[in-house]
Amino acid sequence: SSGINAEYGGCSLHKMGRLTRLLIKFPCYSVRFSHSPSPLSKVPPTFGYFEHTMALREEFLSNFDNVVKPLLQVSDLRLNSVTARLNELLQYNTHAGKLNRGCAVVHTTRLLGSDEIFQATVMGWCIEILQAFLLVADDIMDNSEMRRGQPCWYKRPGVGLTAINDSLMLQSAVYELLRLHSSDKPYYVKCLQLFLDVCRRTEFGQALDLESETLPLTSYNMDRYDSIVEYKTAYYSFYLPVVLALHIAGRDSPQELESARRILLRIGHYFQVQDDYLDCYGDPSVIGKIGTDIQEKKCSWLFLTASAIASPEQKELLFENYGKSDEASVAAVKALYNTLNIRQCYLDYSVKTYREICEIIEKDKSGLPSEIFSDFLDMIHKRSK
């Protein structure tokens, strides 16, 4: 396949510089970097996020109990069963994930030179719990079976539609944790407002996504897709973790916030196109779920790309079968994707987009450490789940 065939190790895009550009130009070369593992506490913040993801994840997980413990301490003994359920709900719906969003708050806070690491950890877990709220609700609406390699929460025995109330408990947990841990901090109000704003945007994005199911396929276009991606995915997955760290570190001037927004929303768009690709071509045992975008009539990048290059006859076949749940229709759509070589279209898109984002990062004039953005790009580039 085209693209960079390299294992980056601890080198961020910023540090690799000319070598990265050579690899983009000559993708046949394979370069492998190796570094001796270092304890996380000894890792300079200028080292790439990619190398130390596992160590950072372990550190982040080790603080989970310290973060949520106050949330589970209630004086009313009548609520003991509820808090026990909340604890199970939190662990089941957060621990199986990659925790990239939460870890990114900690990593970015360190890159910015702030020593407020526990506060960054609290904010990080708030993002992970916010995502759990969104995914529990999303799985019900999409009638999904699996999430992160395990049954969706609502599919567990005895849960069912009580998961709706469970998702609301997760949402309220975010704001209670912020109050418990951060209400005395000068950046508390900014962070609270950011969570409220991003949550609202994400809900708008979900509404746009669900609305697509009721629209004719002829109304699907890239403008609609871009709106869904920006609101449903990019703000909470990429913008939120970094801007929380900017608020914590006091690096939140209008120019810094605008640069972060512009770059991170672009990375978020790239991430969602990857997600669309993996939904069709990814290994369910690796991505942790069975792709259903075709059956659910999603306004996806693959569908839009296929409709743009299909002949009139092929487009008629696509429109006739897309959005149907029977195996024959799904197989017909996937066969058409193969005929149109959508896989190669995606690989071409990936290389082009990667180059463009690298250039945007290099040209940024905000004064923020470029690793904030390049490490995020390192983390998602050529991912398999």
Coordinates of C-alpha atoms in Angstrom, one line a residue:
S1 CA 0.0 0.0 0.0
S2 CA 1.1 3.6 -0.4
G3 CA 2.0 5.8 2.5
I4 CA 4.8 5.8 5.1
N5 CA 5.9 2.4 6.1
A6 CA 7.7 3.3 9.3
E7 CA 7.5 2.6 13.0
Y8 CA 8.1 6.0 14.6
G9 CA 9.2 4.9 18.0
G10 CA 9.9 8.0 20.1
C11 CA 10.3 10.4 17.2
S12 CA 7.5 12.9 16.8
L13 CA 6.8 14.4 13.4
H14 CA 8.3 17.6 14.5
K15 CA 11.6 15.9 15.5
M16 CA 11.7 13.7 12.4
G17 CA 11.6 16.8 10.1
R18 CA 13.4 16.1 6.8
L19 CA 13.3 12.3 7.3
T20 CA 9.5 12.4 7.6
R21 CA 9.2 14.3 4.3
L22 CA 11.6 11.9 2.6
L23 CA 9.5 8.9 3.8
I24 CA 6.4 10.6 2.4
K25 CA 8.1 11.2 -0.9
F26 CA 9.6 7.7 -1.0
P27 CA 7.1 5.4 0.8
C28 CA 8.9 2.2 -0.3
Y29 CA 11.5 2.7 2.5
S30 CA 10.9 1.2 5.8
V31 CA 12.6 2.7 8.8
R32 CA 12.5 1.3 12.3
F33 CA 13.6 3.3 15.4
S34 CA 14.2 1.8 18.7
H35 CA 14.7 3.3 22.1
S36 CA 15.2 1.8 25.5
P37 CA 12.1 2.1 27.6
S38 CA 12.2 4.8 30.2
P39 CA 10.2 5.3 33.4
L40 CA 7.4 7.8 32.6
S41 CA 8.6 10.1 35.3
K42 CA 12.0 10.4 33.5
V43 CA 10.6 11.0 30.1
P44 CA 11.2 14.5 28.9
P45 CA 7.9 16.1 27.7
T46 CA 9.5 16.8 24.3
F47 CA 9.7 13.0 23.5
G48 CA 6.9 11.8 21.2
Y49 CA 3.7 10.5 22.6
F50 CA 3.8 7.5 20.4
E51 CA 6.7 5.8 22.2
H52 CA 5.2 6.2 25.7
T53 CA 1.5 5.6 25.1
M54 CA 1.4 2.4 27.1
A55 CA 3.3 3.8 30.1
L56 CA 1.1 6.9 30.1
R57 CA -2.0 4.8 29.8
E58 CA -0.9 2.7 32.9
E59 CA -0.2 5.9 34.9
F60 CA -3.5 7.3 33.9
L61 CA -5.4 4.1 34.8
S62 CA -3.6 3.9 38.2
N63 CA -5.2 7.3 39.1
F64 CA -8.7 6.2 38.3
D65 CA -9.7 5.3 41.9
N66 CA -8.2 8.5 43.3
V67 CA -10.3 10.5 40.8
V68 CA -13.7 8.7 41.2
K69 CA -13.5 7.9 44.9
P70 CA -15.2 11.1 46.1
L71 CA -18.0 10.5 43.6
L72 CA -18.8 7.2 45.1
Q73 CA -18.9 8.4 48.7
V74 CA -22.5 9.3 49.6
S75 CA -23.9 9.8 53.1
D76 CA -27.3 8.4 52.3
L77 CA -27.0 4.6 52.8
R78 CA -30.2 4.1 50.7
L79 CA -28.0 4.9 47.6
N80 CA -25.4 2.2 48.2
S81 CA -26.8 0.0 45.5
V82 CA -26.8 3.0 43.1
T83 CA -23.3 4.0 43.8
A84 CA -22.2 0.3 43.4
R85 CA -23.9 0.3 40.0
L86 CA -22.3 3.6 39.0
N87 CA -18.8 2.2 39.9
E88 CA -19.4 -0.9 37.7
L89 CA -20.8 1.4 35.0
L90 CA -17.7 3.6 35.1
Q91 CA -15.3 0.7 35.0
Y92 CA -17.1 -1.3 32.3
N93 CA -17.5 1.6 29.9
T94 CA -14.1 3.3 30.3
H95 CA -11.4 0.8 31.1
A96 CA -11.7 -1.2 27.9
G97 CA -11.0 1.8 25.7
K98 CA -7.6 3.1 24.5
L99 CA -8.0 6.1 26.8
N100 CA -6.2 8.3 24.2
R101 CA -8.4 11.4 24.9
G102 CA -7.8 11.3 28.6
C103 CA -4.1 10.6 28.3
A104 CA -3.8 13.5 25.8
V105 CA -4.8 16.0 28.4
V106 CA -2.0 14.8 30.7
H107 CA 0.5 14.6 27.9
T108 CA -0.3 18.1 26.6
T109 CA -0.2 19.6 30.0
R110 CA 3.3 18.3 30.4
L111 CA 4.3 19.6 27.0
L112 CA 3.1 23.0 28.1
G113 CA 5.3 22.9 31.3
S114 CA 2.5 22.9 33.8
D115 CA 2.9 20.9 37.1
E116 CA -0.9 20.5 37.5
I117 CA -0.8 16.9 36.5
F118 CA -3.4 15.6 38.8
Q119 CA -5.8 18.2 37.6
A120 CA -5.0 17.2 34.0
T121 CA -5.7 13.6 35.1
V122 CA -9.1 14.6 36.5
M123 CA -10.0 16.4 33.3
G124 CA -8.8 13.4 31.3
W125 CA -11.1 11.0 33.2
C126 CA -13.9 13.5 32.7
I127 CA -13.5 13.2 29.0
E128 CA -13.4 9.4 29.1
I129 CA -16.6 9.4 31.2
L130 CA -18.2 11.9 28.8
Q131 CA -17.3 9.5 25.9
A132 CA -18.8 6.6 27.9
F133 CA -22.0 8.5 28.2
L134 CA -22.1 9.3 24.5
L135 CA -21.2 5.7 23.5
V136 CA -23.7 4.0 25.8
A137 CA -26.5 6.2 24.3
D138 CA -25.2 5.8 20.8
D139 CA -25.1 2.0 21.0
I140 CA -28.8 2.0 21.9
M141 CA -29.7 4.3 19.1
D142 CA -27.7 2.3 16.5
N143 CA -28.8 -1.1 17.9
S144 CA -25.1 -2.1 18.2
E145 CA -24.0 -5.4 19.5
M146 CA -20.3 -5.0 20.5
R147 CA -18.2 -2.1 21.8
R148 CA -14.5 -2.3 22.5
G149 CA -14.5 -6.1 22.2
Q150 CA -17.2 -6.7 24.7
P151 CA -21.1 -6.6 24.6
C152 CA -22.5 -3.1 24.6
W153 CA -23.7 -2.0 28.1
Y154 CA -27.4 -2.2 27.2
K155 CA -26.8 -5.7 25.9
R156 CA -25.7 -7.0 29.2
P157 CA -28.1 -9.3 31.1
G158 CA -30.6 -7.3 33.1
V159 CA -29.6 -3.9 31.7
G160 CA -31.6 -3.3 28.5
L161 CA -33.2 0.2 28.3
T162 CA -32.2 1.1 31.9
A163 CA -29.0 1.9 30.1
I164 CA -30.7 5.2 29.1
N165 CA -30.7 6.3 32.8
D166 CA -27.2 4.9 33.2
S167 CA -25.9 7.1 30.4
L168 CA -27.4 10.1 32.2
M169 CA -25.6 9.1 35.4
L170 CA -22.4 9.1 33.5
Q171 CA -23.1 12.5 32.1
S172 CA -23.8 14.0 35.5
A173 CA -20.7 12.3 36.9
V174 CA -18.5 14.5 34.6
Y175 CA -19.8 17.7 36.1
E176 CA -19.8 16.4 39.7
L177 CA -16.1 15.3 39.3
L178 CA -15.2 18.7 38.0
R179 CA -16.9 20.4 41.0
L180 CA -15.3 18.0 43.5
H181 CA -11.8 18.3 42.3
S182 CA -11.4 21.6 40.4
S183 CA -13.9 24.2 41.7
D184 CA -11.2 26.1 43.6
K185 CA -9.0 26.4 40.5
P186 CA -8.8 29.7 38.5
Y187 CA -9.5 27.7 35.2
Y188 CA -12.5 25.9 36.6
V189 CA -15.2 28.0 34.9
K190 CA -13.4 27.9 31.6
C191 CA -13.1 24.1 31.7
L192 CA -16.7 23.7 32.8
Q193 CA -17.9 26.0 30.0
L194 CA -15.8 24.1 27.5
F195 CA -17.3 20.7 28.6
L196 CA -20.8 22.1 28.3
D197 CA -20.1 23.7 24.9
V198 CA -18.4 20.6 23.4
C199 CA -21.1 18.3 24.8
R200 CA -23.8 20.4 23.2
R201 CA -21.9 20.4 19.9
T202 CA -21.5 16.6 20.0
E203 CA -25.2 16.1 20.6
F204 CA -25.9 18.4 17.6
G205 CA -23.5 16.2 15.6
Q206 CA -25.4 13.0 16.7
A207 CA -28.6 14.7 15.7
L208 CA -27.2 15.4 12.2
D209 CA -26.0 11.8 12.0
L210 CA -29.4 10.3 13.0
E211 CA -31.2 12.7 10.8
S212 CA -29.4 11.1 7.8
E213 CA -31.4 7.9 8.3
T214 CA -34.6 9.7 7.3
L215 CA -33.2 11.6 4.3
P216 CA -32.9 10.3 0.7
L217 CA -29.5 9.2 -0.4
T218 CA -29.5 11.9 -3.0
S219 CA -29.2 14.5 -0.2
Y220 CA -25.9 13.1 1.0
N221 CA -22.9 15.3 0.2
M222 CA -19.5 16.1 1.5
D223 CA -20.7 19.4 3.2
R224 CA -23.2 17.4 5.2
Y225 CA -20.5 14.8 6.0
D226 CA -18.0 17.5 7.2
S227 CA -20.6 19.0 9.5
I228 CA -21.4 15.6 11.1
V229 CA -17.7 14.9 11.6
E230 CA -16.9 18.3 13.0
Y231 CA -19.7 18.3 15.5
K232 CA -20.0 14.6 16.4
T233 CA -16.3 13.6 16.5
A234 CA -13.7 16.3 16.1
Y235 CA -14.6 18.6 18.9
Y236 CA -14.8 16.1 21.8
S237 CA -12.1 13.7 20.6
F238 CA -9.4 16.2 19.6
Y239 CA -10.2 19.8 20.4
L240 CA -11.5 19.2 24.0
P241 CA -8.4 17.3 25.4
V242 CA -5.9 19.9 24.1
V243 CA -7.9 23.0 25.0
L244 CA -8.5 21.7 28.6
A245 CA -4.7 21.5 28.9
L246 CA -4.3 25.0 27.4
H247 CA -6.7 26.3 30.1
I248 CA -4.9 24.5 32.8
A249 CA -1.5 25.8 31.7
G250 CA -2.7 29.4 31.0
R251 CA -1.9 29.1 27.3
D252 CA -5.3 30.1 26.1
S253 CA -5.0 33.4 24.2
P254 CA -7.4 33.8 21.3
Q255 CA -4.6 33.1 18.8
E256 CA -3.5 29.9 20.6
L257 CA -7.1 28.7 20.9
E258 CA -7.8 29.4 17.2
S259 CA -4.7 27.6 16.0
A260 CA -5.6 24.6 18.2
R261 CA -9.1 24.6 16.8
R262 CA -8.0 24.8 13.2
I263 CA -5.4 22.1 13.4
L264 CA -7.3 19.7 15.7
L265 CA -10.5 19.8 13.7
R266 CA -8.5 18.8 10.6
I267 CA -6.9 15.9 12.5
G268 CA -10.4 15.0 13.7
H269 CA -11.7 14.8 10.2
Y270 CA -8.9 12.5 9.2
F271 CA -9.7 10.3 12.2
Q272 CA -13.3 10.0 11.2
V273 CA -12.5 9.0 7.6
Q274 CA -10.2 6.3 9.1
D275 CA -13.1 5.2 11.2
D276 CA -15.4 4.9 8.2
Y277 CA -12.7 2.9 6.4
L278 CA -12.2 0.6 9.3
D279 CA -16.0 0.1 9.7
C280 CA -15.9 -1.6 6.3
Y281 CA -12.4 -3.0 6.0
G282 CA -11.2 -3.4 9.6
D283 CA -10.9 -6.7 11.4
P284 CA -13.7 -6.9 14.0
S285 CA -11.4 -8.8 16.4
V286 CA -9.0 -5.8 16.3
I287 CA -11.4 -2.8 16.2
G288 CA -13.7 -4.4 18.8
K289 CA -17.0 -4.0 17.0
I290 CA -18.7 -5.2 13.9
G291 CA -19.1 -2.5 11.2
T292 CA -22.7 -1.5 10.4
D293 CA -22.4 1.8 8.5
I294 CA -23.8 0.2 5.3
Q295 CA -26.8 -1.3 7.1
E296 CA -27.4 1.9 9.1
K297 CA -27.4 4.1 5.9
K298 CA -24.6 6.3 7.4
C299 CA -23.5 9.3 5.5
S300 CA -20.0 7.9 5.3
W301 CA -16.8 8.9 3.4
L302 CA -16.8 5.6 1.6
F303 CA -20.4 6.0 0.3
L304 CA -19.7 9.6 -0.8
T305 CA -16.5 8.6 -2.6
A306 CA -18.2 5.7 -4.3
S307 CA -21.1 7.7 -5.5
A308 CA -18.8 10.4 -6.9
I309 CA -16.8 8.0 -9.1
A310 CA -19.5 5.4 -9.9
S311 CA -21.0 5.1 -13.4
P312 CA -24.8 5.7 -13.6
E313 CA -25.4 2.0 -13.5
Q314 CA -23.1 1.5 -10.6
K315 CA -24.7 4.4 -8.7
E316 CA -28.1 2.9 -9.2
L317 CA -26.8 -0.4 -7.8
L318 CA -25.3 1.5 -4.8
F319 CA -28.5 3.4 -4.1
E320 CA -30.6 0.3 -4.4
N321 CA -28.7 -1.7 -1.8
Y322 CA -27.3 1.0 0.6
G323 CA -29.1 1.2 4.0
K324 CA -30.5 -2.4 3.9
S325 CA -29.7 -5.0 6.5
D326 CA -29.9 -8.2 4.5
E327 CA -26.6 -9.9 3.8
A328 CA -27.1 -9.8 0.0
S329 CA -27.5 -6.0 -0.1
V330 CA -24.5 -5.5 2.2
A331 CA -22.4 -7.8 0.1
A332 CA -23.5 -6.0 -3.1
V333 CA -22.3 -2.7 -1.7
K334 CA -19.0 -4.1 -0.5
A335 CA -18.5 -5.8 -3.9
L336 CA -19.1 -2.4 -5.6
Y337 CA -16.6 -0.7 -3.3
N338 CA -14.0 -3.3 -4.4
T339 CA -14.8 -2.8 -8.1
L340 CA -14.4 1.0 -7.6
N341 CA -11.2 0.4 -5.7
I342 CA -12.3 2.4 -2.7
R343 CA -9.5 0.9 -0.6
Q344 CA -7.0 2.6 -2.9
C345 CA -9.0 5.9 -2.8
Y346 CA -8.7 5.8 0.9
L347 CA -5.0 5.1 0.9
D348 CA -4.4 8.0 -1.5
Y349 CA -6.6 10.3 0.7
S350 CA -4.6 9.2 3.7
V351 CA -1.2 10.1 2.2
K352 CA -2.4 13.4 0.9
T353 CA -4.1 14.4 4.1
Y354 CA -1.2 13.4 6.2
R355 CA 1.1 15.6 4.1
E356 CA -1.3 18.6 4.3
I357 CA -1.7 18.4 8.1
C358 CA 2.1 18.1 8.5
E359 CA 2.5 21.3 6.5
I360 CA -0.2 23.1 8.6
I361 CA 1.6 22.1 11.8
E362 CA 5.0 23.3 10.5
K363 CA 3.5 26.7 9.4
D364 CA 1.6 27.4 12.7
K365 CA 2.6 30.7 14.2
S366 CA 0.8 30.4 17.5
G367 CA 4.0 29.6 19.5
L368 CA 2.4 26.4 20.9
P369 CA 4.7 23.4 21.0
S370 CA 4.3 21.7 17.6
E371 CA 4.4 18.3 19.4
I372 CA 0.9 19.0 20.8
F373 CA -0.4 18.4 17.3
S374 CA 2.2 16.2 15.7
D375 CA 2.0 13.7 18.5
F376 CA -1.7 13.4 18.0
L377 CA -1.1 12.8 14.3
D378 CA 1.6 10.2 15.1
M379 CA -0.9 8.4 17.3
I380 CA -3.7 8.0 14.7
H381 CA -1.7 7.7 11.5
K382 CA -2.1 4.2 9.9
R383 CA -4.0 3.0 12.9
S384 CA -5.8 -0.4 12.7
K385 CA -8.5 0.2 15.3

